[in-house]
mmCIF file with all atom_site columns, C-alpha atoms in Angstrom:
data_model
loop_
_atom_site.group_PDB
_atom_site.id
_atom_site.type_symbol
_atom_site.label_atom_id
_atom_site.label_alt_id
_atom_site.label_comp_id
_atom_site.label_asym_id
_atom_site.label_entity_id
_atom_site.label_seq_id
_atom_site.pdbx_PDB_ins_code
_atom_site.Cartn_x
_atom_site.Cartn_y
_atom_site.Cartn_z
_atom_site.occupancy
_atom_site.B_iso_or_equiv
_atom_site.pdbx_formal_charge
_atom_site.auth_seq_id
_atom_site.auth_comp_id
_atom_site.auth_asym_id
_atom_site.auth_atom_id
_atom_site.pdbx_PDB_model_num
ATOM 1   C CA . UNK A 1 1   ? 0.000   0.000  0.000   1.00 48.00 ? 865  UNK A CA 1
ATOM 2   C CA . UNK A 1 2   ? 1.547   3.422  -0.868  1.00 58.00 ? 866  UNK A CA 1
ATOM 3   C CA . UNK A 1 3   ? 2.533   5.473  1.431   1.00 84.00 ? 867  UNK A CA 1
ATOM 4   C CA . UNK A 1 4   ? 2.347   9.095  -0.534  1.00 94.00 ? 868  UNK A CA 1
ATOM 5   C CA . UNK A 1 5   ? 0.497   10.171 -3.755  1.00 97.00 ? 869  UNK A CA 1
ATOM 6   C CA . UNK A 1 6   ? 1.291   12.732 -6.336  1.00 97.00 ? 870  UNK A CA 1
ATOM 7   C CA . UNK A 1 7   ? 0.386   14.291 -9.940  1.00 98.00 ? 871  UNK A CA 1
ATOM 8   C CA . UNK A 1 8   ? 3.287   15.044 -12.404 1.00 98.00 ? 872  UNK A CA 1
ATOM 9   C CA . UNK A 1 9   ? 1.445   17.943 -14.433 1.00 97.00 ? 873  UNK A CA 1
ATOM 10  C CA . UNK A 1 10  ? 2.041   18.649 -18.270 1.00 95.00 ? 874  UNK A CA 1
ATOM 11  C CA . UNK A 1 11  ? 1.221   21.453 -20.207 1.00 93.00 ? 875  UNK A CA 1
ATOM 12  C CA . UNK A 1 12  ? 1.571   22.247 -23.823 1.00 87.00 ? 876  UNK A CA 1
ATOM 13  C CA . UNK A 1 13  ? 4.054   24.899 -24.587 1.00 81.00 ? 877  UNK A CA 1
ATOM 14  C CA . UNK A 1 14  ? 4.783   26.405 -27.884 1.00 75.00 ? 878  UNK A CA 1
ATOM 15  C CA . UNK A 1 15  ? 7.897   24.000 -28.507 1.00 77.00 ? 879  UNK A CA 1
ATOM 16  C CA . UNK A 1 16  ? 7.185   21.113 -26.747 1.00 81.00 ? 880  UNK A CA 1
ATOM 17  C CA . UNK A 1 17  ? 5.355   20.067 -23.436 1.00 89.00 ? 881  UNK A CA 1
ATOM 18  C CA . UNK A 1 18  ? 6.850   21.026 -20.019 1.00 94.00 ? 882  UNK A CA 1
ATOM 19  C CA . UNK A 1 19  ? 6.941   19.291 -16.649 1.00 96.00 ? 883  UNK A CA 1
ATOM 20  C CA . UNK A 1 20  ? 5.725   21.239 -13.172 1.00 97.00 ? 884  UNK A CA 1
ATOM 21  C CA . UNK A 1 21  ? 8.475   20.695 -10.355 1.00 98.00 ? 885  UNK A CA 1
ATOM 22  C CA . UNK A 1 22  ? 8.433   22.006 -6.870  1.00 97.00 ? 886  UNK A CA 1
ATOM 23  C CA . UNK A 1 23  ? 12.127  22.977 -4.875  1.00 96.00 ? 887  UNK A CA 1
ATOM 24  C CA . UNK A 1 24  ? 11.194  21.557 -1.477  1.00 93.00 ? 888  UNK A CA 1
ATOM 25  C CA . UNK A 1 25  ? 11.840  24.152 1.747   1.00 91.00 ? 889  UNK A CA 1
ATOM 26  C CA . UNK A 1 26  ? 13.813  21.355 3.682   1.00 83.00 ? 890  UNK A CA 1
ATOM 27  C CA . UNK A 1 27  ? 16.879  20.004 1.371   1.00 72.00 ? 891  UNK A CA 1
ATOM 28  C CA . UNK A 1 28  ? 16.122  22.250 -1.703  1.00 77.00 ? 892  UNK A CA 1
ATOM 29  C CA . UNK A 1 29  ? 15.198  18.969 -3.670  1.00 90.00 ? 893  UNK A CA 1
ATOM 30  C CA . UNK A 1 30  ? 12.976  19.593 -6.631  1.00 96.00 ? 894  UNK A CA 1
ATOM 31  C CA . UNK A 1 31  ? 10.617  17.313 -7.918  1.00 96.00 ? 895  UNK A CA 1
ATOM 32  C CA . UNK A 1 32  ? 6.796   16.480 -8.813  1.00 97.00 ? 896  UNK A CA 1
ATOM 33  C CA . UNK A 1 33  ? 3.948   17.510 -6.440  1.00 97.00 ? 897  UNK A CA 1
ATOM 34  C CA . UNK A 1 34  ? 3.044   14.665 -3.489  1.00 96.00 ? 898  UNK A CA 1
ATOM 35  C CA . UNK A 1 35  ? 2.278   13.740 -0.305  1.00 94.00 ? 899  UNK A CA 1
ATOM 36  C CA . UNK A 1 36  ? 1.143   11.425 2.349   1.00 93.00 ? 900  UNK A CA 1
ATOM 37  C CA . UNK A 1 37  ? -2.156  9.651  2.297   1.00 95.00 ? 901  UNK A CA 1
ATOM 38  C CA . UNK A 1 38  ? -4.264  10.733 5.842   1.00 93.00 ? 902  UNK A CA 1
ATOM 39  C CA . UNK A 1 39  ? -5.922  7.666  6.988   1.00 91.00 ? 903  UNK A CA 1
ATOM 40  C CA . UNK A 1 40  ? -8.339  6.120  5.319   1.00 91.00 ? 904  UNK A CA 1
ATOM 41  C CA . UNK A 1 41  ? -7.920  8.319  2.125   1.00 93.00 ? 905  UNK A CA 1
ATOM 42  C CA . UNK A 1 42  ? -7.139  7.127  -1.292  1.00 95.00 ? 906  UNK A CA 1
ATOM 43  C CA . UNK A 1 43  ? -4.624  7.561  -3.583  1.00 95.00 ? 907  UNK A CA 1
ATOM 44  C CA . UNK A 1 44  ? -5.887  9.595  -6.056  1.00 96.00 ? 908  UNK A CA 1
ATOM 45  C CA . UNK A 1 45  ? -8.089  11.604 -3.466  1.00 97.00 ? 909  UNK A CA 1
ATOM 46  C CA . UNK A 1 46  ? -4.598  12.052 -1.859  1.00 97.00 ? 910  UNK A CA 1
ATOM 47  C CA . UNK A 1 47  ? -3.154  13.196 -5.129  1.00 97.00 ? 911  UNK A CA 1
ATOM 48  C CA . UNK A 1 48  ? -5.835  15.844 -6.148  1.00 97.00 ? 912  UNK A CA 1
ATOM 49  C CA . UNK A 1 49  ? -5.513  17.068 -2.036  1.00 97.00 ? 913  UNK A CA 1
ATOM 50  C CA . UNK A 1 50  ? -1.598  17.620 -2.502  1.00 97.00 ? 914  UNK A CA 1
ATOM 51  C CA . UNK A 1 51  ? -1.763  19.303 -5.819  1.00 97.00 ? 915  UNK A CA 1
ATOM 52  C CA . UNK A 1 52  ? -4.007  21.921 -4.221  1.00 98.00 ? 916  UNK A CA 1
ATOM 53  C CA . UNK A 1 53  ? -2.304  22.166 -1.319  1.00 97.00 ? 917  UNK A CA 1
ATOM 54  C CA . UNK A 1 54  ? 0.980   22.449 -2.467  1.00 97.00 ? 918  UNK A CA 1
ATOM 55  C CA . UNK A 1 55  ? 0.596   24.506 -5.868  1.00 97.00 ? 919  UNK A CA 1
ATOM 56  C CA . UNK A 1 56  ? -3.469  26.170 -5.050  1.00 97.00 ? 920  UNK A CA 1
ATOM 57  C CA . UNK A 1 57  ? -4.250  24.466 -8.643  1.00 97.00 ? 921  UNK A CA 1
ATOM 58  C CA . UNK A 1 58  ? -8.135  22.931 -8.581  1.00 95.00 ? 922  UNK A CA 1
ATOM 59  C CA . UNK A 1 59  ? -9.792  20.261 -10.850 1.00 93.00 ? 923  UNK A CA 1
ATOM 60  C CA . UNK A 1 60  ? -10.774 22.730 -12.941 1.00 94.00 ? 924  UNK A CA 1
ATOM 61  C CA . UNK A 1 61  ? -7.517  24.050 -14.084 1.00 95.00 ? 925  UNK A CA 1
ATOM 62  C CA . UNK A 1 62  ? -6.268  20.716 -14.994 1.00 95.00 ? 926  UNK A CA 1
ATOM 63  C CA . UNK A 1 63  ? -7.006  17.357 -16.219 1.00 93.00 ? 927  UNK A CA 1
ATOM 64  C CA . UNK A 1 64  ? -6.044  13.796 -15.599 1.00 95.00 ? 928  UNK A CA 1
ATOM 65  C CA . UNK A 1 65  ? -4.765  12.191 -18.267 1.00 93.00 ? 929  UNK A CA 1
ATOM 66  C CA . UNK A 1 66  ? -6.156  8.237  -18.338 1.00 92.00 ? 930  UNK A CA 1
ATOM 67  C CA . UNK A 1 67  ? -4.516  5.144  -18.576 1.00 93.00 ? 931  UNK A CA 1
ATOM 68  C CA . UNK A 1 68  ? -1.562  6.743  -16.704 1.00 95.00 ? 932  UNK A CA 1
ATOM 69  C CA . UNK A 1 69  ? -0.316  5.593  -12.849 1.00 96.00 ? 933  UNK A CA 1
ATOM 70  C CA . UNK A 1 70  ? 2.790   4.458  -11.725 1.00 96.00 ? 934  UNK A CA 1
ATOM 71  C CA . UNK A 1 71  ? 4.432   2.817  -8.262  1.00 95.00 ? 935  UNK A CA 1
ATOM 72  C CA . UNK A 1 72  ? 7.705   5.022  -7.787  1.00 95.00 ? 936  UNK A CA 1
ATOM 73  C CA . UNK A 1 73  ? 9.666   3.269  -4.833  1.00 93.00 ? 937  UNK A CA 1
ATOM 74  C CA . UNK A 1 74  ? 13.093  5.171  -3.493  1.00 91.00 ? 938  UNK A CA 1
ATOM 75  C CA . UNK A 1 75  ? 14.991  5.871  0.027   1.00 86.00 ? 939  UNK A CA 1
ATOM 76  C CA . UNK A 1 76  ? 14.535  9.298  1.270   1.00 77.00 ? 940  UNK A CA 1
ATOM 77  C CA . UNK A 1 77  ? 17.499  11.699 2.418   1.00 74.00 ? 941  UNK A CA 1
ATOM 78  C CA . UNK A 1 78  ? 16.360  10.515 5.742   1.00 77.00 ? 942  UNK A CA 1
ATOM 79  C CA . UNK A 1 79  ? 16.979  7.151  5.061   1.00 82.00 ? 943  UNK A CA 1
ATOM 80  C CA . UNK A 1 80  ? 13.524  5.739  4.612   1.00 84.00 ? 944  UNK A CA 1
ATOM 81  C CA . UNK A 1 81  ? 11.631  3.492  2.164   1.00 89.00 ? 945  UNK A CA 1
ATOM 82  C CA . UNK A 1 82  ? 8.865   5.985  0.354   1.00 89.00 ? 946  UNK A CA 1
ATOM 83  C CA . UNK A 1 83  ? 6.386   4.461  -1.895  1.00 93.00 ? 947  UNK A CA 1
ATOM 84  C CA . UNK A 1 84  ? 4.472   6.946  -3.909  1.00 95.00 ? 948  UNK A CA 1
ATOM 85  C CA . UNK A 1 85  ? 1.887   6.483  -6.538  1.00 96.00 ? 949  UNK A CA 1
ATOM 86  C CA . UNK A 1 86  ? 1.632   9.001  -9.011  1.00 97.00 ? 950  UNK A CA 1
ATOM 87  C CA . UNK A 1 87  ? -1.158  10.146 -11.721 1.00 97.00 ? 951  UNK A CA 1
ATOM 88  C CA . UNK A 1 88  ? -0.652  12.141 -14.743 1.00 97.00 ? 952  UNK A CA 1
ATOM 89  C CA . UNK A 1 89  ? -2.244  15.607 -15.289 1.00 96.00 ? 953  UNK A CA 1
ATOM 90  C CA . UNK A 1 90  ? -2.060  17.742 -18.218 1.00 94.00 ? 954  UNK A CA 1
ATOM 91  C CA . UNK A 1 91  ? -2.779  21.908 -17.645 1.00 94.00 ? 955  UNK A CA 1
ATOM 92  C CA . UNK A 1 92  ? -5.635  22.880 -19.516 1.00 90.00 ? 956  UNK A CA 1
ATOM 93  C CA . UNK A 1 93  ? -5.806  26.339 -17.893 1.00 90.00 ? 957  UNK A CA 1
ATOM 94  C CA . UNK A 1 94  ? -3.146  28.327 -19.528 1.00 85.00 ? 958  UNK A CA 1
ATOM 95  C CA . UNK A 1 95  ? -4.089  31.205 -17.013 1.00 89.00 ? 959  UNK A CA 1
ATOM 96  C CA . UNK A 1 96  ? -3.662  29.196 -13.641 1.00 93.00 ? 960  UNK A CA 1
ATOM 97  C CA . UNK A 1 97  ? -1.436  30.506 -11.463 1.00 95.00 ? 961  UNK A CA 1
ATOM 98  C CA . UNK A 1 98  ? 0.831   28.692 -8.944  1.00 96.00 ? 962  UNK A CA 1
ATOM 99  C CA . UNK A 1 99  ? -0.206  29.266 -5.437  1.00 96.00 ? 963  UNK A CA 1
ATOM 100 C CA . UNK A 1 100 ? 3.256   27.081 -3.377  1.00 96.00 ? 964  UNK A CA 1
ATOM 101 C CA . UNK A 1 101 ? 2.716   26.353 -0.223  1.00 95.00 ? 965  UNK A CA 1
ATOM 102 C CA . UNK A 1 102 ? 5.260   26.694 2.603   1.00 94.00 ? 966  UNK A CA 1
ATOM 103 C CA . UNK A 1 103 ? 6.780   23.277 2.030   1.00 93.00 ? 967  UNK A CA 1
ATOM 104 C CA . UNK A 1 104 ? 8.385   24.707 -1.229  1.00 95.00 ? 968  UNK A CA 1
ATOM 105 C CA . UNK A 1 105 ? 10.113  27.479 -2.298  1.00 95.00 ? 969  UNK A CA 1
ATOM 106 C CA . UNK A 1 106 ? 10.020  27.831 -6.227  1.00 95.00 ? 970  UNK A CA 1
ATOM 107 C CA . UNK A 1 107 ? 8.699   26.055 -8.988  1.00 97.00 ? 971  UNK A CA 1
ATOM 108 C CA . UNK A 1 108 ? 9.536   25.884 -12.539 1.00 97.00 ? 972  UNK A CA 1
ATOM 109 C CA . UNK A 1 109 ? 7.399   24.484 -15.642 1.00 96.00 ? 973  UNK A CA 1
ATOM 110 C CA . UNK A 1 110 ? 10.740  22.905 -17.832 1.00 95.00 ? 974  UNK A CA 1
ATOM 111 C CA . UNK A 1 111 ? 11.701  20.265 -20.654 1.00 94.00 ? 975  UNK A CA 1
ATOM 112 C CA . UNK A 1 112 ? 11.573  16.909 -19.852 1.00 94.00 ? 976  UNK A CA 1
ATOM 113 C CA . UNK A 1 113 ? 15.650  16.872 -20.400 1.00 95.00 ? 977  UNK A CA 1
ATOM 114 C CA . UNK A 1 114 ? 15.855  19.545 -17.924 1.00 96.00 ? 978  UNK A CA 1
ATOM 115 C CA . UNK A 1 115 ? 13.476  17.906 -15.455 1.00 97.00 ? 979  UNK A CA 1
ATOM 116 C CA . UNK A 1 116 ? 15.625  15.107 -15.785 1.00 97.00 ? 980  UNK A CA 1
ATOM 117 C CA . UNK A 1 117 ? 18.654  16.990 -15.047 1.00 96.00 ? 981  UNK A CA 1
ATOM 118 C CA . UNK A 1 118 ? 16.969  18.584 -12.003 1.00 97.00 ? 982  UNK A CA 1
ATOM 119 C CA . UNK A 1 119 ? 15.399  15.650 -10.113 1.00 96.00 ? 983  UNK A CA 1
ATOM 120 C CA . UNK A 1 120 ? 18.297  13.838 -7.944  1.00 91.00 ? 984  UNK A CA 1
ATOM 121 C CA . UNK A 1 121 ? 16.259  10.340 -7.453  1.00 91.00 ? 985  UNK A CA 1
ATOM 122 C CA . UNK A 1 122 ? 16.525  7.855  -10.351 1.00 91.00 ? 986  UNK A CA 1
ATOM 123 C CA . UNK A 1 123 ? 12.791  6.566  -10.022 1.00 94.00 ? 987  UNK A CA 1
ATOM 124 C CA . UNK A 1 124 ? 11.164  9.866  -10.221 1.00 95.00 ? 988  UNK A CA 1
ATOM 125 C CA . UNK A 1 125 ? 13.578  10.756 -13.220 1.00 96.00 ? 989  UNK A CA 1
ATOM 126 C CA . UNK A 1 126 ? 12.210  7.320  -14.918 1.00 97.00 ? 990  UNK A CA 1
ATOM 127 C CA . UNK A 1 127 ? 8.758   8.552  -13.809 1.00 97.00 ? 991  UNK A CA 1
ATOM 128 C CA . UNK A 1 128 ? 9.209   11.806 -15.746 1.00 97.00 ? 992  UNK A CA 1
ATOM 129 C CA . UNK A 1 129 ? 10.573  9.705  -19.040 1.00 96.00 ? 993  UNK A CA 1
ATOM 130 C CA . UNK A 1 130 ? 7.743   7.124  -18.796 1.00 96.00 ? 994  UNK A CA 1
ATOM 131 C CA . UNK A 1 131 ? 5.412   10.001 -18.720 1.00 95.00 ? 995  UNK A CA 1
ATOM 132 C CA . UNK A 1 132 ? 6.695   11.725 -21.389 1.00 93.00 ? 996  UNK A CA 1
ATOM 133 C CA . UNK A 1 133 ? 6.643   8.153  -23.668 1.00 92.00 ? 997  UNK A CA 1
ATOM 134 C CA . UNK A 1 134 ? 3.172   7.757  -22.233 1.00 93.00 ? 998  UNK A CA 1
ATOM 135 C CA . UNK A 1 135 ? 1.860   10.947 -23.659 1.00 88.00 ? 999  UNK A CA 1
ATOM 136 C CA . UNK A 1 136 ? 3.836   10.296 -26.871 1.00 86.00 ? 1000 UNK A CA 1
ATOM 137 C CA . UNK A 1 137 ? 2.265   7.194  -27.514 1.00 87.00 ? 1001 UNK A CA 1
ATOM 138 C CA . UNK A 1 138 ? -1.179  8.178  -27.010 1.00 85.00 ? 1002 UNK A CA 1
ATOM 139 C CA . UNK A 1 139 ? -0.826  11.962 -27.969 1.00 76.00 ? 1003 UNK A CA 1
ATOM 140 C CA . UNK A 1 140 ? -1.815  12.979 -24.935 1.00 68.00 ? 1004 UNK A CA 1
ATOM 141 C CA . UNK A 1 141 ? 0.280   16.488 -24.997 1.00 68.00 ? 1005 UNK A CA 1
ATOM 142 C CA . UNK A 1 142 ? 0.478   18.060 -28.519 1.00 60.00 ? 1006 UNK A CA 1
ATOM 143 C CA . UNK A 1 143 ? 3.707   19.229 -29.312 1.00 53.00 ? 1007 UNK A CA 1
ATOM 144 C CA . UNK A 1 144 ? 5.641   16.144 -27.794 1.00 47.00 ? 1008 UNK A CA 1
ATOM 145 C CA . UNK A 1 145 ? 8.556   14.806 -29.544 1.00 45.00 ? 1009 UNK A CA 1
ATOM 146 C CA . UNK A 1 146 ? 10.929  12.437 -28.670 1.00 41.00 ? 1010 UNK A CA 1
ATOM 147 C CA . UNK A 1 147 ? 13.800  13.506 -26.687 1.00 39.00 ? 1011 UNK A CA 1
#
């Protein structure tokens, strides 16, 4: 059972489609938007929670993007097993405005190279590359190439 849910978030840009990552407060780490599940919740309710919480953005500034979920399993900086199961959203407000939270203290809407670049755990870098084949595949993002 996963611990922690999350949404990596798309949108289309006039080149090619661009990842959302968060810098967290604590180690200045930057990756996708997630947290813990409160009791009793479920994942994707935990997901949609987060994403407001952490970035203000509602279900009506973006869109979930079917067929997509994936386990992401790494060790923490404080040495701990973290399980997270993450959706995939696509922007379809091109006026929404990020709203961070405390917890973080930038964000940045970048290539999937860059994103790769940026993120320091390997499973949430393969996370953003399966997404970005996902939405190939399917054309879920217009714009997307490969990379």
């Amino acid at each position: 059972m996963p611990v922690s849910a999350g949404i990596l978030l798309m949108r289309n840009a006039s080149t090619s489609p661009e990842v959302l990552l968060l810098r967290s407060a604590e180690g200045r780490v930057w990756g996708p938007p997630k947290g813990h599940l409160n009791q009793s919740e479920r994942c994707l309710d935990a997901a949609l929670r987060e994403i407001f919480e952490e970035t203000g953005l509602t279900m009506d500034q973006f869109e979930l993007v079917d067929g997509f979920r994936e386990m992401v399993a790494y060790r923490s900086r404080s040495n701990r097993n973290k399980t997270v199961a993450f959706f995939l959203g696509r922007l379809s407000d091109s006026n929404a405005k990020i709203n961070l939270s405390s917890e973080h203290t930038a964000y940045v809407w970048t290539s999937q190279k860059e994103a790769v670049s940026m993120v320091n755990i390997g499973t949430i870098k393969n996370l953003i590359k399966h997404a970005f084949a996902y939405c190939r595949r399917n054309k879920a993002i217009r714009n997307i190439t490969t990379v």
